């Protein structure tokens, strides 16, 4: 099931939701939010491959919906590489699928008890007994089938969330997408489509304001200038002095960005570059 990757990248957990425990079988866990995060790995679709005499053909299919049998996998694969280079953690909300892009976001509904959960697909499999998805141990617990081992489920790809995840990993923005992104502290950032823009003599203005990414703030200007030189590929960079409680600081800012989507995608890339405290500001 697990295919080793030759490369591990540090990736911010990208679509993030906070999980609440359920008290009844008839509960939609997605409406309560589910925690999805990933570390390392790359975006990939992959070439056709053959397992146990059967061919599989990975592809981007944002209309994918399938009903079938789900299974789960745990400690035998824990802490090993997934097919896209992440490290599998059986206690997070992830899954393996035979053909969907890696990673993708899917919604899985247990048709036997009504529970529903959002999962991050980051691995290949399952390849036995015509099962359509293999879910992490924690996912199986929350969906209520860990003890029995399998369940009849409905699997649906979440198009907007999956495309946004792809954009964050490939650096290719997805236009007009509403989604939730998050930084590595678990803070949810609600990202909406770009607001209507108007052209003026001074440039393009957005009714929501102009967005910048503050990559860092330093008392030493040389440190700020050094960081500026390293961030040029992410956009226009400015070092802006600011006095705080009688002390002078130098803020390194990337931008401007004229939409929340562009700002947050750039934020993900800057955090991935090793600046976890970077944040979006609006002026």
PDB file of C-alpha atoms in Angstrom:
ATOM      1  CA  UNK A   1       0.000   0.000   0.000  1.00  0.00           C
ATOM      2  CA  UNK A   2       2.745   2.423   0.877  1.00  0.00           C
ATOM      3  CA  UNK A   3       4.916   3.775  -1.923  1.00  0.00           C
ATOM      4  CA  UNK A   4       8.130   5.464  -0.769  1.00  0.00           C
ATOM      5  CA  UNK A   5       8.857   8.939  -2.010  1.00  0.00           C
ATOM      6  CA  UNK A   6      12.318  10.270  -2.775  1.00  0.00           C
ATOM      7  CA  UNK A   7      11.563  13.683  -1.384  1.00  0.00           C
ATOM      8  CA  UNK A   8      10.123  15.120   1.821  1.00  0.00           C
ATOM      9  CA  UNK A   9       9.105  18.772   1.980  1.00  0.00           C
ATOM     10  CA  UNK A  10       7.946  20.733   4.970  1.00  0.00           C
ATOM     11  CA  UNK A  11       4.311  21.596   4.311  1.00  0.00           C
ATOM     12  CA  UNK A  12       1.970  23.559   6.352  1.00  0.00           C
ATOM     13  CA  UNK A  13      -1.163  21.786   7.222  1.00  0.00           C
ATOM     14  CA  UNK A  14      -3.405  23.332   4.732  1.00  0.00           C
ATOM     15  CA  UNK A  15      -7.152  22.710   5.123  1.00  0.00           C
ATOM     16  CA  UNK A  16      -7.750  22.729   8.887  1.00  0.00           C
ATOM     17  CA  UNK A  17     -10.864  21.975  10.904  1.00  0.00           C
ATOM     18  CA  UNK A  18     -11.266  21.357  14.672  1.00  0.00           C
ATOM     19  CA  UNK A  19     -12.843  18.038  15.608  1.00  0.00           C
ATOM     20  CA  UNK A  20     -15.540  17.619  18.213  1.00  0.00           C
ATOM     21  CA  UNK A  21     -16.409  14.218  19.651  1.00  0.00           C
ATOM     22  CA  UNK A  22     -19.814  12.822  18.783  1.00  0.00           C
ATOM     23  CA  UNK A  23     -22.502  11.691  21.184  1.00  0.00           C
ATOM     24  CA  UNK A  24     -24.803   9.892  18.767  1.00  0.00           C
ATOM     25  CA  UNK A  25     -24.490   7.712  15.691  1.00  0.00           C
ATOM     26  CA  UNK A  26     -26.519  10.141  13.577  1.00  0.00           C
ATOM     27  CA  UNK A  27     -23.995  12.948  13.548  1.00  0.00           C
ATOM     28  CA  UNK A  28     -22.294  14.779  10.710  1.00  0.00           C
ATOM     29  CA  UNK A  29     -18.714  15.176  11.891  1.00  0.00           C
ATOM     30  CA  UNK A  30     -17.882  17.432   8.960  1.00  0.00           C
ATOM     31  CA  UNK A  31     -20.397  20.042  10.104  1.00  0.00           C
ATOM     32  CA  UNK A  32     -18.584  20.092  13.448  1.00  0.00           C
ATOM     33  CA  UNK A  33     -15.236  20.362  11.634  1.00  0.00           C
ATOM     34  CA  UNK A  34     -12.510  17.748  11.339  1.00  0.00           C
ATOM     35  CA  UNK A  35      -8.796  18.297  11.873  1.00  0.00           C
ATOM     36  CA  UNK A  36      -6.801  17.818   8.682  1.00  0.00           C
ATOM     37  CA  UNK A  37      -3.160  18.708   8.436  1.00  0.00           C
ATOM     38  CA  UNK A  38      -0.156  17.413   6.551  1.00  0.00           C
ATOM     39  CA  UNK A  39       3.592  17.648   6.956  1.00  0.00           C
ATOM     40  CA  UNK A  40       5.961  16.987   4.099  1.00  0.00           C
ATOM     41  CA  UNK A  41       5.054  15.596   0.740  1.00  0.00           C
ATOM     42  CA  UNK A  42       4.333  16.950  -2.706  1.00  0.00           C
ATOM     43  CA  UNK A  43       1.371  17.168  -5.040  1.00  0.00           C
ATOM     44  CA  UNK A  44       1.235  14.305  -7.526  1.00  0.00           C
ATOM     45  CA  UNK A  45      -1.196  12.430  -9.708  1.00  0.00           C
ATOM     46  CA  UNK A  46       1.092   9.637 -10.833  1.00  0.00           C
ATOM     47  CA  UNK A  47       1.385   7.275 -13.773  1.00  0.00           C
ATOM     48  CA  UNK A  48      -0.694   4.142 -14.350  1.00  0.00           C
ATOM     49  CA  UNK A  49       0.505   1.267 -12.181  1.00  0.00           C
ATOM     50  CA  UNK A  50      -0.183  -2.427 -11.701  1.00  0.00           C
ATOM     51  CA  UNK A  51      -0.781  -4.193  -8.358  1.00  0.00           C
ATOM     52  CA  UNK A  52      -1.765  -7.851  -7.962  1.00  0.00           C
ATOM     53  CA  UNK A  53      -2.398  -8.156 -11.692  1.00  0.00           C
ATOM     54  CA  UNK A  54      -4.725  -5.135 -11.904  1.00  0.00           C
ATOM     55  CA  UNK A  55      -4.014  -1.781 -13.529  1.00  0.00           C
ATOM     56  CA  UNK A  56      -4.927   1.536 -11.893  1.00  0.00           C
ATOM     57  CA  UNK A  57      -5.066   4.898 -13.663  1.00  0.00           C
ATOM     58  CA  UNK A  58      -4.615   7.953 -11.380  1.00  0.00           C
ATOM     59  CA  UNK A  59      -6.217  11.179 -12.596  1.00  0.00           C
ATOM     60  CA  UNK A  60      -7.704  14.481 -11.485  1.00  0.00           C
ATOM     61  CA  UNK A  61     -11.405  13.716 -11.247  1.00  0.00           C
ATOM     62  CA  UNK A  62     -13.273  16.451  -9.384  1.00  0.00           C
ATOM     63  CA  UNK A  63     -16.624  14.784 -10.066  1.00  0.00           C
ATOM     64  CA  UNK A  64     -15.586  11.615  -8.249  1.00  0.00           C
ATOM     65  CA  UNK A  65     -18.310   9.938  -6.132  1.00  0.00           C
ATOM     66  CA  UNK A  66     -18.257   6.231  -5.279  1.00  0.00           C
ATOM     67  CA  UNK A  67     -20.044   3.858  -2.953  1.00  0.00           C
ATOM     68  CA  UNK A  68     -18.310   0.737  -1.701  1.00  0.00           C
ATOM     69  CA  UNK A  69     -16.381  -0.856   1.142  1.00  0.00           C
ATOM     70  CA  UNK A  70     -13.919   1.035   3.340  1.00  0.00           C
ATOM     71  CA  UNK A  71     -11.210  -0.545   5.477  1.00  0.00           C
ATOM     72  CA  UNK A  72      -8.600   0.971   7.781  1.00  0.00           C
ATOM     73  CA  UNK A  73      -4.857   0.660   8.390  1.00  0.00           C
ATOM     74  CA  UNK A  74      -2.808   1.343  11.475  1.00  0.00           C
ATOM     75  CA  UNK A  75       0.427   0.497  13.245  1.00  0.00           C
ATOM     76  CA  UNK A  76       1.977  -1.644  10.500  1.00  0.00           C
ATOM     77  CA  UNK A  77       2.333   1.517   8.403  1.00  0.00           C
ATOM     78  CA  UNK A  78       2.618   4.128  11.166  1.00  0.00           C
ATOM     79  CA  UNK A  79       5.558   6.565  10.726  1.00  0.00           C
ATOM     80  CA  UNK A  80       6.321   5.261   7.220  1.00  0.00           C
ATOM     81  CA  UNK A  81       6.252   7.263   3.989  1.00  0.00           C
ATOM     82  CA  UNK A  82       2.995   7.711   2.138  1.00  0.00           C
ATOM     83  CA  UNK A  83       2.847   7.689  -1.658  1.00  0.00           C
ATOM     84  CA  UNK A  84       3.376  11.464  -1.896  1.00  0.00           C
ATOM     85  CA  UNK A  85       6.189  11.638   0.639  1.00  0.00           C
ATOM     86  CA  UNK A  86       4.316  12.512   3.821  1.00  0.00           C
ATOM     87  CA  UNK A  87       4.799  10.531   7.023  1.00  0.00           C
ATOM     88  CA  UNK A  88       1.767   8.395   7.828  1.00  0.00           C
ATOM     89  CA  UNK A  89       0.276   8.997  11.263  1.00  0.00           C
ATOM     90  CA  UNK A  90      -2.520   6.603  12.149  1.00  0.00           C
ATOM     91  CA  UNK A  91      -3.861   9.114  14.682  1.00  0.00           C
ATOM     92  CA  UNK A  92      -4.617  11.832  12.144  1.00  0.00           C
ATOM     93  CA  UNK A  93      -7.469  12.079   9.645  1.00  0.00           C
ATOM     94  CA  UNK A  94      -6.023  10.698   6.417  1.00  0.00           C
ATOM     95  CA  UNK A  95      -6.811   8.015   3.858  1.00  0.00           C
ATOM     96  CA  UNK A  96      -5.450   5.999   0.953  1.00  0.00           C
ATOM     97  CA  UNK A  97      -7.132   5.906  -2.454  1.00  0.00           C
ATOM     98  CA  UNK A  98      -6.147   4.100  -5.632  1.00  0.00           C
ATOM     99  CA  UNK A  99      -6.517   6.889  -8.214  1.00  0.00           C
ATOM    100  CA  UNK A 100      -7.311  10.333  -6.725  1.00  0.00           C
ATOM    101  CA  UNK A 101      -4.620  13.047  -6.776  1.00  0.00           C
ATOM    102  CA  UNK A 102      -2.329  13.158  -3.749  1.00  0.00           C
ATOM    103  CA  UNK A 103      -3.208  14.950  -1.633  1.00  0.00           C
ATOM    104  CA  UNK A 104      -6.947  15.450  -2.089  1.00  0.00           C
ATOM    105  CA  UNK A 105      -9.752  16.218   0.334  1.00  0.00           C
ATOM    106  CA  UNK A 106     -12.689  13.800   0.457  1.00  0.00           C
ATOM    107  CA  UNK A 107     -15.840  13.458   2.469  1.00  0.00           C
ATOM    108  CA  UNK A 108     -16.563   9.905   3.633  1.00  0.00           C
ATOM    109  CA  UNK A 109     -20.001   8.921   4.917  1.00  0.00           C
ATOM    110  CA  UNK A 110     -20.560   5.662   6.764  1.00  0.00           C
ATOM    111  CA  UNK A 111     -23.834   4.487   5.224  1.00  0.00           C
ATOM    112  CA  UNK A 112     -24.370   2.057   8.098  1.00  0.00           C
ATOM    113  CA  UNK A 113     -24.588   4.678  10.860  1.00  0.00           C
ATOM    114  CA  UNK A 114     -24.834   8.066   9.141  1.00  0.00           C
ATOM    115  CA  UNK A 115     -21.524   9.448  10.373  1.00  0.00           C
ATOM    116  CA  UNK A 116     -19.578  11.676   8.008  1.00  0.00           C
ATOM    117  CA  UNK A 117     -15.943  12.792   8.084  1.00  0.00           C
ATOM    118  CA  UNK A 118     -13.553  14.880   5.992  1.00  0.00           C
ATOM    119  CA  UNK A 119     -10.205  13.226   5.262  1.00  0.00           C
ATOM    120  CA  UNK A 120      -6.965  14.095   3.507  1.00  0.00           C
ATOM    121  CA  UNK A 121      -6.006  11.475   0.894  1.00  0.00           C
ATOM    122  CA  UNK A 122      -2.212  11.180   0.882  1.00  0.00           C
ATOM    123  CA  UNK A 123      -1.538   7.528   0.042  1.00  0.00           C
ATOM    124  CA  UNK A 124      -2.275   4.761  -2.468  1.00  0.00           C
ATOM    125  CA  UNK A 125      -4.455   1.741  -1.737  1.00  0.00           C
ATOM    126  CA  UNK A 126      -6.361  -0.381  -0.834  1.00  0.00           C
ATOM    127  CA  UNK A 127      -5.741  -3.236  -3.258  1.00  0.00           C
ATOM    128  CA  UNK A 128      -7.688  -6.125  -1.713  1.00  0.00           C
ATOM    129  CA  UNK A 129     -11.279  -7.365  -1.927  1.00  0.00           C
ATOM    130  CA  UNK A 130     -12.539  -4.501  -4.089  1.00  0.00           C
ATOM    131  CA  UNK A 131     -12.334  -1.942  -1.273  1.00  0.00           C
ATOM    132  CA  UNK A 132     -12.492   1.656  -2.436  1.00  0.00           C
ATOM    133  CA  UNK A 133     -10.728   3.539   0.386  1.00  0.00           C
ATOM    134  CA  UNK A 134      -8.401   2.764   3.281  1.00  0.00           C
ATOM    135  CA  UNK A 135      -8.808   5.083   6.276  1.00  0.00           C
ATOM    136  CA  UNK A 136      -6.494   5.890   9.166  1.00  0.00           C
ATOM    137  CA  UNK A 137      -7.139   4.259  12.538  1.00  0.00           C
ATOM    138  CA  UNK A 138      -8.444   7.533  13.982  1.00  0.00           C
ATOM    139  CA  UNK A 139     -10.731   8.044  11.017  1.00  0.00           C
ATOM    140  CA  UNK A 140     -12.154   4.539  11.410  1.00  0.00           C
ATOM    141  CA  UNK A 141     -12.782   5.210  15.093  1.00  0.00           C
ATOM    142  CA  UNK A 142     -14.695   8.396  14.382  1.00  0.00           C
ATOM    143  CA  UNK A 143     -16.681   6.794  11.582  1.00  0.00           C
ATOM    144  CA  UNK A 144     -17.570   3.961  13.932  1.00  0.00           C
ATOM    145  CA  UNK A 145     -16.164   0.901  12.168  1.00  0.00           C
ATOM    146  CA  UNK A 146     -12.745   0.280  13.722  1.00  0.00           C
ATOM    147  CA  UNK A 147     -13.943  -2.768  15.661  1.00  0.00           C
ATOM    148  CA  UNK A 148     -15.709  -4.442  12.741  1.00  0.00           C
ATOM    149  CA  UNK A 149     -12.900  -3.564  10.342  1.00  0.00           C
ATOM    150  CA  UNK A 150     -14.894  -2.488   7.293  1.00  0.00           C
ATOM    151  CA  UNK A 151     -18.013  -0.493   6.456  1.00  0.00           C
ATOM    152  CA  UNK A 152     -20.118   0.463   3.470  1.00  0.00           C
ATOM    153  CA  UNK A 153     -19.331   4.085   2.682  1.00  0.00           C
ATOM    154  CA  UNK A 154     -19.875   6.856   0.183  1.00  0.00           C
ATOM    155  CA  UNK A 155     -16.738   8.749  -0.867  1.00  0.00           C
ATOM    156  CA  UNK A 156     -16.983  12.202  -2.483  1.00  0.00           C
ATOM    157  CA  UNK A 157     -14.107  14.425  -3.517  1.00  0.00           C
ATOM    158  CA  UNK A 158     -14.373  18.017  -2.276  1.00  0.00           C
ATOM    159  CA  UNK A 159     -13.487  20.003  -5.370  1.00  0.00           C
ATOM    160  CA  UNK A 160     -12.774  23.476  -3.986  1.00  0.00           C
ATOM    161  CA  UNK A 161     -10.769  22.224  -1.038  1.00  0.00           C
ATOM    162  CA  UNK A 162      -8.780  19.806  -3.196  1.00  0.00           C
ATOM    163  CA  UNK A 163      -7.975  22.437  -5.809  1.00  0.00           C
ATOM    164  CA  UNK A 164      -6.897  24.884  -3.136  1.00  0.00           C
ATOM    165  CA  UNK A 165      -4.610  22.281  -1.606  1.00  0.00           C
ATOM    166  CA  UNK A 166      -3.097  21.685  -5.030  1.00  0.00           C
ATOM    167  CA  UNK A 167      -2.549  25.427  -5.486  1.00  0.00           C
ATOM    168  CA  UNK A 168      -0.758  25.687  -2.153  1.00  0.00           C
ATOM    169  CA  UNK A 169       1.641  22.864  -3.057  1.00  0.00           C
ATOM    170  CA  UNK A 170       2.285  23.760  -6.686  1.00  0.00           C
ATOM    171  CA  UNK A 171       2.269  27.548  -6.391  1.00  0.00           C
ATOM    172  CA  UNK A 172      -0.394  27.845  -9.077  1.00  0.00           C
ATOM    173  CA  UNK A 173      -3.330  29.887  -7.711  1.00  0.00           C
ATOM    174  CA  UNK A 174      -6.887  28.645  -8.155  1.00  0.00           C
ATOM    175  CA  UNK A 175      -9.111  31.603  -9.142  1.00  0.00           C
ATOM    176  CA  UNK A 176     -12.442  32.399  -7.492  1.00  0.00           C
ATOM    177  CA  UNK A 177     -12.225  29.767  -4.789  1.00  0.00           C
ATOM    178  CA  UNK A 178     -13.657  30.006  -1.296  1.00  0.00           C
ATOM    179  CA  UNK A 179     -11.930  27.844   1.216  1.00  0.00           C
ATOM    180  CA  UNK A 180     -10.491  27.594   4.714  1.00  0.00           C
ATOM    181  CA  UNK A 181      -6.724  27.621   5.083  1.00  0.00           C
ATOM    182  CA  UNK A 182      -4.730  27.477   8.284  1.00  0.00           C
ATOM    183  CA  UNK A 183      -1.338  28.138   9.667  1.00  0.00           C
ATOM    184  CA  UNK A 184       0.665  25.655  11.650  1.00  0.00           C
ATOM    185  CA  UNK A 185      -0.709  26.902  14.953  1.00  0.00           C
ATOM    186  CA  UNK A 186      -4.176  25.740  13.968  1.00  0.00           C
ATOM    187  CA  UNK A 187      -5.599  29.226  13.453  1.00  0.00           C
ATOM    188  CA  UNK A 188      -8.302  29.110  10.810  1.00  0.00           C
ATOM    189  CA  UNK A 189      -8.170  31.742   8.090  1.00  0.00           C
ATOM    190  CA  UNK A 190     -11.371  32.101   6.082  1.00  0.00           C
ATOM    191  CA  UNK A 191     -10.498  32.821   2.484  1.00  0.00           C
ATOM    192  CA  UNK A 192     -13.144  34.151   0.111  1.00  0.00           C
ATOM    193  CA  UNK A 193     -13.120  34.908  -3.626  1.00  0.00           C
ATOM    194  CA  UNK A 194     -11.547  38.182  -4.686  1.00  0.00           C
ATOM    195  CA  UNK A 195     -13.856  41.108  -4.199  1.00  0.00           C
ATOM    196  CA  UNK A 196     -14.822  43.215  -7.184  1.00  0.00           C
ATOM    197  CA  UNK A 197     -11.915  45.408  -8.167  1.00  0.00           C
ATOM    198  CA  UNK A 198     -11.853  48.834  -9.748  1.00  0.00           C
ATOM    199  CA  UNK A 199      -9.057  50.443 -11.682  1.00  0.00           C
ATOM    200  CA  UNK A 200      -7.971  53.926 -10.650  1.00  0.00           C
ATOM    201  CA  UNK A 201      -5.154  56.235 -11.596  1.00  0.00           C
ATOM    202  CA  UNK A 202      -3.207  55.003  -8.564  1.00  0.00           C
ATOM    203  CA  UNK A 203      -3.666  51.292  -9.211  1.00  0.00           C
ATOM    204  CA  UNK A 204      -6.104  48.486  -8.463  1.00  0.00           C
ATOM    205  CA  UNK A 205      -8.115  48.859  -5.262  1.00  0.00           C
ATOM    206  CA  UNK A 206     -10.111  46.254  -3.355  1.00  0.00           C
ATOM    207  CA  UNK A 207     -12.999  47.108  -1.051  1.00  0.00           C
ATOM    208  CA  UNK A 208     -11.613  44.695   1.560  1.00  0.00           C
ATOM    209  CA  UNK A 209      -8.309  46.542   1.696  1.00  0.00           C
ATOM    210  CA  UNK A 210      -4.796  45.776   0.529  1.00  0.00           C
ATOM    211  CA  UNK A 211      -3.110  42.664   1.874  1.00  0.00           C
ATOM    212  CA  UNK A 212       0.498  42.192   2.914  1.00  0.00           C
ATOM    213  CA  UNK A 213       2.422  39.339   4.471  1.00  0.00           C
ATOM    214  CA  UNK A 214       4.579  40.331   7.412  1.00  0.00           C
ATOM    215  CA  UNK A 215       7.413  37.828   7.264  1.00  0.00           C
ATOM    216  CA  UNK A 216       9.208  39.125  10.357  1.00  0.00           C
ATOM    217  CA  UNK A 217      10.041  42.080  12.585  1.00  0.00           C
ATOM    218  CA  UNK A 218      13.605  42.733  13.763  1.00  0.00           C
ATOM    219  CA  UNK A 219      15.490  45.221  15.924  1.00  0.00           C
ATOM    220  CA  UNK A 220      18.524  44.754  13.662  1.00  0.00           C
ATOM    221  CA  UNK A 221      18.095  46.296  10.210  1.00  0.00           C
ATOM    222  CA  UNK A 222      20.820  44.089   8.708  1.00  0.00           C
ATOM    223  CA  UNK A 223      18.811  41.008   9.666  1.00  0.00           C
ATOM    224  CA  UNK A 224      15.709  42.495   8.068  1.00  0.00           C
ATOM    225  CA  UNK A 225      17.613  43.369   4.887  1.00  0.00           C
ATOM    226  CA  UNK A 226      19.029  39.840   4.724  1.00  0.00           C
ATOM    227  CA  UNK A 227      15.556  38.334   4.950  1.00  0.00           C
ATOM    228  CA  UNK A 228      14.349  40.733   2.266  1.00  0.00           C
ATOM    229  CA  UNK A 229      16.999  39.423  -0.120  1.00  0.00           C
ATOM    230  CA  UNK A 230      15.779  35.862   0.451  1.00  0.00           C
ATOM    231  CA  UNK A 231      12.099  36.567  -0.215  1.00  0.00           C
ATOM    232  CA  UNK A 232      12.266  38.325  -3.576  1.00  0.00           C
ATOM    233  CA  UNK A 233      10.706  35.392  -5.432  1.00  0.00           C
ATOM    234  CA  UNK A 234       7.464  35.758  -3.465  1.00  0.00           C
ATOM    235  CA  UNK A 235       6.693  39.291  -4.620  1.00  0.00           C
ATOM    236  CA  UNK A 236       7.611  42.884  -3.897  1.00  0.00           C
ATOM    237  CA  UNK A 237       9.486  43.181  -0.569  1.00  0.00           C
ATOM    238  CA  UNK A 238       9.709  46.220   1.694  1.00  0.00           C
ATOM    239  CA  UNK A 239      11.511  46.830   4.969  1.00  0.00           C
ATOM    240  CA  UNK A 240       9.389  49.235   6.982  1.00  0.00           C
ATOM    241  CA  UNK A 241      10.624  50.898  10.213  1.00  0.00           C
ATOM    242  CA  UNK A 242       8.211  51.053  13.141  1.00  0.00           C
ATOM    243  CA  UNK A 243       8.584  52.424  16.666  1.00  0.00           C
ATOM    244  CA  UNK A 244       7.134  50.226  19.420  1.00  0.00           C
ATOM    245  CA  UNK A 245       7.333  51.344  23.059  1.00  0.00           C
ATOM    246  CA  UNK A 246      10.270  53.570  22.264  1.00  0.00           C
ATOM    247  CA  UNK A 247      12.200  50.928  20.333  1.00  0.00           C
ATOM    248  CA  UNK A 248      12.806  50.845  16.587  1.00  0.00           C
ATOM    249  CA  UNK A 249      11.892  47.660  14.679  1.00  0.00           C
ATOM    250  CA  UNK A 250      12.158  46.801  10.998  1.00  0.00           C
ATOM    251  CA  UNK A 251       9.217  44.917   9.532  1.00  0.00           C
ATOM    252  CA  UNK A 252       9.753  42.807   6.443  1.00  0.00           C
ATOM    253  CA  UNK A 253       6.606  42.803   4.324  1.00  0.00           C
ATOM    254  CA  UNK A 254       5.708  41.021   1.100  1.00  0.00           C
ATOM    255  CA  UNK A 255       3.089  42.584  -1.141  1.00  0.00           C
ATOM    256  CA  UNK A 256       0.808  44.204  -1.860  1.00  0.00           C
ATOM    257  CA  UNK A 257      -1.791  41.575  -2.742  1.00  0.00           C
ATOM    258  CA  UNK A 258      -5.201  42.706  -3.910  1.00  0.00           C
ATOM    259  CA  UNK A 259      -7.150  39.626  -2.813  1.00  0.00           C
ATOM    260  CA  UNK A 260      -7.277  37.306   0.189  1.00  0.00           C
ATOM    261  CA  UNK A 261      -6.767  34.232  -1.983  1.00  0.00           C
ATOM    262  CA  UNK A 262      -3.453  35.457  -3.421  1.00  0.00           C
ATOM    263  CA  UNK A 263      -2.258  36.618  -0.008  1.00  0.00           C
ATOM    264  CA  UNK A 264      -3.023  33.336   1.712  1.00  0.00           C
ATOM    265  CA  UNK A 265      -1.470  31.200  -1.002  1.00  0.00           C
ATOM    266  CA  UNK A 266       1.697  33.289  -0.736  1.00  0.00           C
ATOM    267  CA  UNK A 267       1.523  32.969   3.051  1.00  0.00           C
ATOM    268  CA  UNK A 268       1.501  29.182   2.796  1.00  0.00           C
ATOM    269  CA  UNK A 269       4.599  29.219   0.599  1.00  0.00           C
ATOM    270  CA  UNK A 270       6.450  31.626   2.890  1.00  0.00           C
ATOM    271  CA  UNK A 271       5.652  29.534   5.962  1.00  0.00           C
ATOM    272  CA  UNK A 272       6.783  26.458   4.053  1.00  0.00           C
ATOM    273  CA  UNK A 273      10.079  28.252   3.375  1.00  0.00           C
ATOM    274  CA  UNK A 274      10.794  28.282   7.114  1.00  0.00           C
ATOM    275  CA  UNK A 275       8.988  31.348   8.484  1.00  0.00           C
ATOM    276  CA  UNK A 276       6.195  29.888  10.656  1.00  0.00           C
ATOM    277  CA  UNK A 277       5.389  33.235  12.300  1.00  0.00           C
ATOM    278  CA  UNK A 278       4.568  34.995   9.027  1.00  0.00           C
ATOM    279  CA  UNK A 279       1.057  36.437   8.934  1.00  0.00           C
ATOM    280  CA  UNK A 280      -1.342  38.333   6.702  1.00  0.00           C
ATOM    281  CA  UNK A 281      -2.115  41.959   7.542  1.00  0.00           C
ATOM    282  CA  UNK A 282      -4.637  44.291   5.905  1.00  0.00           C
ATOM    283  CA  UNK A 283      -4.332  48.011   5.313  1.00  0.00           C
TER     284      UNK A 283
END
